[in-house]
């Protein structure tokens, strides 16, 4: 478990090269010894590193192997995370039905676990899926539910993300006043976080 924790700490600290070196060094031993839980953690970190470097094919393969391991050990939190990550990787190319099914399964698991924070994040991703498919009323409903949760729990990052997407949808649907209000609230949340990219995105709705 110490190895997995070290890899995760290095990844979260932005020391991606060192995290990858540690993970790649121990993975053969973990495979040989059948340490599935620790192996899954290391593979997940490698997948995150690959995604951060825009190596999406590699990230997808690592996430799929991680998901298989999570299912073997019945790690529900890990399964839900992998499904969400795989869906988002797939959506970069196209909002496929498979991506939607993975998000729906992830959402169901999060709700089963009463993990409301991450359930709201998955709802936001489902909203994106429907937006990309042109199903704007459904997209609005998903994103509005996520935004309501974010407001209630003062999650400024989630609120900013969902409202920025809602502003675009409202504008497309001709609801200009509502779009402007959503964009301003998204920009305010981004400003509080010091997230200049999100603030610019919101203001450029």
Coordinates of C-alpha atoms in Angstrom, one line a residue:
X1 CA 0.0 0.0 0.0
X2 CA 2.9 2.3 0.7
X3 CA 4.0 2.1 -3.0
X4 CA 0.5 3.0 -4.2
X5 CA 0.4 6.0 -1.8
X6 CA 3.8 7.2 -2.9
X7 CA 2.8 7.1 -6.6
X8 CA -0.4 8.9 -5.9
X9 CA 1.3 11.6 -3.8
X10 CA 3.9 12.2 -6.5
X11 CA 1.2 12.4 -9.2
X12 CA -0.9 14.9 -7.2
X13 CA 2.2 16.9 -6.5
X14 CA 2.9 17.2 -10.2
X15 CA 6.0 15.1 -10.1
X16 CA 4.7 13.0 -13.0
X17 CA 8.1 11.7 -14.2
X18 CA 9.0 10.4 -10.8
X19 CA 5.6 8.9 -10.2
X20 CA 5.8 7.1 -13.5
X21 CA 9.3 5.7 -12.7
X22 CA 8.2 4.4 -9.3
X23 CA 5.0 2.8 -10.8
X24 CA 6.8 1.2 -13.7
X25 CA 9.5 -0.2 -11.4
X26 CA 7.1 -2.0 -9.1
X27 CA 4.4 -3.1 -11.5
X28 CA 6.2 -6.3 -12.6
X29 CA 6.5 -7.4 -9.0
X30 CA 2.9 -6.5 -8.2
X31 CA 1.7 -8.6 -11.2
X32 CA 3.8 -11.6 -10.2
X33 CA 2.6 -11.4 -6.6
X34 CA -1.1 -10.9 -7.5
X35 CA -1.3 -7.6 -5.6
X36 CA -4.3 -6.5 -7.5
X37 CA -5.4 -3.5 -5.4
X38 CA -2.0 -1.9 -5.4
X39 CA -1.4 -2.7 -9.0
X40 CA -4.7 -1.1 -9.9
X41 CA -3.7 2.1 -8.1
X42 CA -0.4 2.3 -9.9
X43 CA -2.0 1.7 -13.3
X44 CA -4.5 4.3 -12.6
X45 CA -1.8 6.9 -11.8
X46 CA 0.0 5.9 -15.0
X47 CA -3.3 6.4 -16.9
X48 CA -3.7 9.9 -15.4
X49 CA -0.1 10.8 -16.3
X50 CA -0.6 9.6 -19.9
X51 CA -3.9 11.6 -20.2
X52 CA -2.1 14.7 -18.8
X53 CA 0.4 14.3 -21.7
X54 CA -2.4 13.9 -24.3
X55 CA -1.5 10.2 -24.9
X56 CA -5.1 9.2 -24.9
X57 CA -4.8 5.8 -26.5
X58 CA -2.3 4.8 -23.8
X59 CA -4.4 6.3 -21.1
X60 CA -7.5 4.4 -22.3
X61 CA -5.6 1.0 -22.3
X62 CA -4.3 1.6 -18.8
X63 CA -7.8 2.6 -17.6
X64 CA -9.3 -0.5 -19.1
X65 CA -6.8 -2.7 -17.3
X66 CA -7.4 -0.8 -14.1
X67 CA -11.2 -1.3 -14.5
X68 CA -10.8 -5.0 -15.0
X69 CA -8.8 -5.2 -11.8
X70 CA -11.2 -3.0 -9.8
X71 CA -14.1 -5.3 -10.9
X72 CA -12.1 -8.4 -9.8
X73 CA -11.7 -7.1 -6.3
X74 CA -15.1 -5.4 -6.3
X75 CA -13.7 -2.0 -5.5
X76 CA -16.9 0.0 -6.2
X77 CA -15.3 3.5 -5.8
X78 CA -12.5 2.5 -8.1
X79 CA -14.9 1.0 -10.7
X80 CA -17.0 4.2 -10.7
X81 CA -13.9 6.3 -11.2
X82 CA -12.5 4.2 -14.0
X83 CA -15.9 4.2 -15.8
X84 CA -16.0 8.0 -15.7
X85 CA -12.5 8.4 -16.8
X86 CA -12.9 5.9 -19.7
X87 CA -16.1 7.7 -20.8
X88 CA -14.4 11.0 -20.9
X89 CA -11.5 9.7 -22.9
X90 CA -13.9 8.2 -25.4
X91 CA -15.9 11.4 -25.6
X92 CA -12.8 13.3 -26.8
X93 CA -13.2 11.4 -30.1
X94 CA -17.0 11.1 -30.2
X95 CA -19.9 10.9 -27.7
X96 CA -20.6 7.2 -28.2
X97 CA -23.4 5.2 -26.7
X98 CA -20.7 3.2 -24.9
X99 CA -19.5 6.4 -23.2
X100 CA -23.0 7.2 -22.1
X101 CA -23.5 3.7 -20.7
X102 CA -20.2 3.9 -18.7
X103 CA -21.3 7.3 -17.3
X104 CA -24.7 5.9 -16.3
X105 CA -23.1 3.0 -14.6
X106 CA -20.7 5.3 -12.8
X107 CA -23.5 7.5 -11.6
X108 CA -25.5 4.5 -10.4
X109 CA -22.6 3.3 -8.3
X110 CA -21.9 6.7 -6.9
X111 CA -25.5 7.0 -5.8
X112 CA -25.5 3.5 -4.3
X113 CA -22.5 4.6 -2.3
X114 CA -24.1 7.9 -1.3
X115 CA -21.1 9.6 -2.8
X116 CA -23.0 12.7 -3.7
X117 CA -20.0 14.9 -4.6
X118 CA -18.7 12.6 -7.3
X119 CA -22.2 11.7 -8.4
X120 CA -22.7 15.4 -9.2
X121 CA -19.4 15.4 -11.2
X122 CA -20.6 12.5 -13.2
X123 CA -24.0 14.2 -13.8
X124 CA -22.0 17.1 -15.2
X125 CA -20.2 14.8 -17.6
X126 CA -23.5 13.2 -18.7
X127 CA -24.7 16.7 -19.4
X128 CA -21.7 17.2 -21.7
X129 CA -22.5 14.0 -23.4
X130 CA -26.1 15.1 -24.2
X131 CA -24.8 18.5 -25.2
X132 CA -22.4 17.0 -27.7
X133 CA -25.2 14.8 -29.1
X134 CA -27.4 17.9 -29.5
X135 CA -29.9 16.8 -26.9
X136 CA -30.0 20.2 -25.2
X137 CA -33.1 19.9 -22.9
X138 CA -31.6 16.7 -21.4
X139 CA -28.2 18.3 -21.1
X140 CA -29.7 21.3 -19.3
X141 CA -31.4 19.1 -16.8
X142 CA -28.3 17.1 -16.0
X143 CA -26.1 20.1 -15.7
X144 CA -28.7 22.1 -13.6
X145 CA -28.9 19.2 -11.2
X146 CA -25.1 19.2 -10.9
X147 CA -25.0 23.0 -10.5
X148 CA -27.7 22.9 -7.7
X149 CA -25.5 20.4 -5.8
X150 CA -22.4 22.6 -6.3
X151 CA -24.2 25.7 -5.1
X152 CA -25.5 23.9 -2.0
X153 CA -22.1 22.6 -1.1
X154 CA -20.1 25.6 -2.3
X155 CA -18.1 23.6 -4.8
X156 CA -16.8 26.5 -6.9
X157 CA -14.9 24.3 -9.3
X158 CA -17.9 22.1 -10.2
X159 CA -20.2 25.2 -10.2
X160 CA -17.9 27.1 -12.6
X161 CA -17.6 24.1 -15.0
X162 CA -21.3 23.3 -15.1
X163 CA -22.5 26.9 -15.4
X164 CA -20.0 27.6 -18.3
X165 CA -21.5 24.7 -20.2
X166 CA -25.1 25.7 -19.3
X167 CA -24.4 29.3 -20.6
X168 CA -23.6 27.8 -24.0
X169 CA -26.7 25.7 -24.0
X170 CA -29.0 28.5 -22.9
X171 CA -27.6 30.8 -25.6
X172 CA -28.1 28.1 -28.2
X173 CA -31.7 27.7 -27.1
X174 CA -32.3 31.4 -27.3
X175 CA -32.4 32.0 -23.5
X176 CA -30.1 35.0 -23.6
X177 CA -30.8 36.5 -20.1
X178 CA -30.4 33.1 -18.5
X179 CA -27.2 32.5 -20.4
X180 CA -25.7 35.8 -19.3
X181 CA -26.6 35.1 -15.7
X182 CA -25.0 31.6 -15.9
X183 CA -21.9 33.0 -17.5
X184 CA -21.5 35.7 -14.9
X185 CA -21.9 33.2 -12.0
X186 CA -19.4 30.8 -13.7
X187 CA -16.9 33.6 -14.1
X188 CA -17.3 34.6 -10.4
X189 CA -16.7 31.1 -9.3
X190 CA -13.6 30.8 -11.5
X191 CA -12.3 34.2 -10.2
X192 CA -12.5 33.0 -6.6
X193 CA -10.5 29.9 -7.6
X194 CA -8.0 32.0 -9.6
X195 CA -8.8 29.9 -12.7
X196 CA -8.2 32.4 -15.5
X197 CA -8.9 29.8 -18.2
X198 CA -12.3 29.0 -16.9
X199 CA -13.1 32.7 -16.3
X200 CA -12.2 33.5 -19.9
X201 CA -14.3 30.6 -21.1
X202 CA -17.3 31.7 -19.1
X203 CA -17.0 35.3 -20.2
X204 CA -16.7 34.2 -23.9
X205 CA -19.9 32.1 -23.8

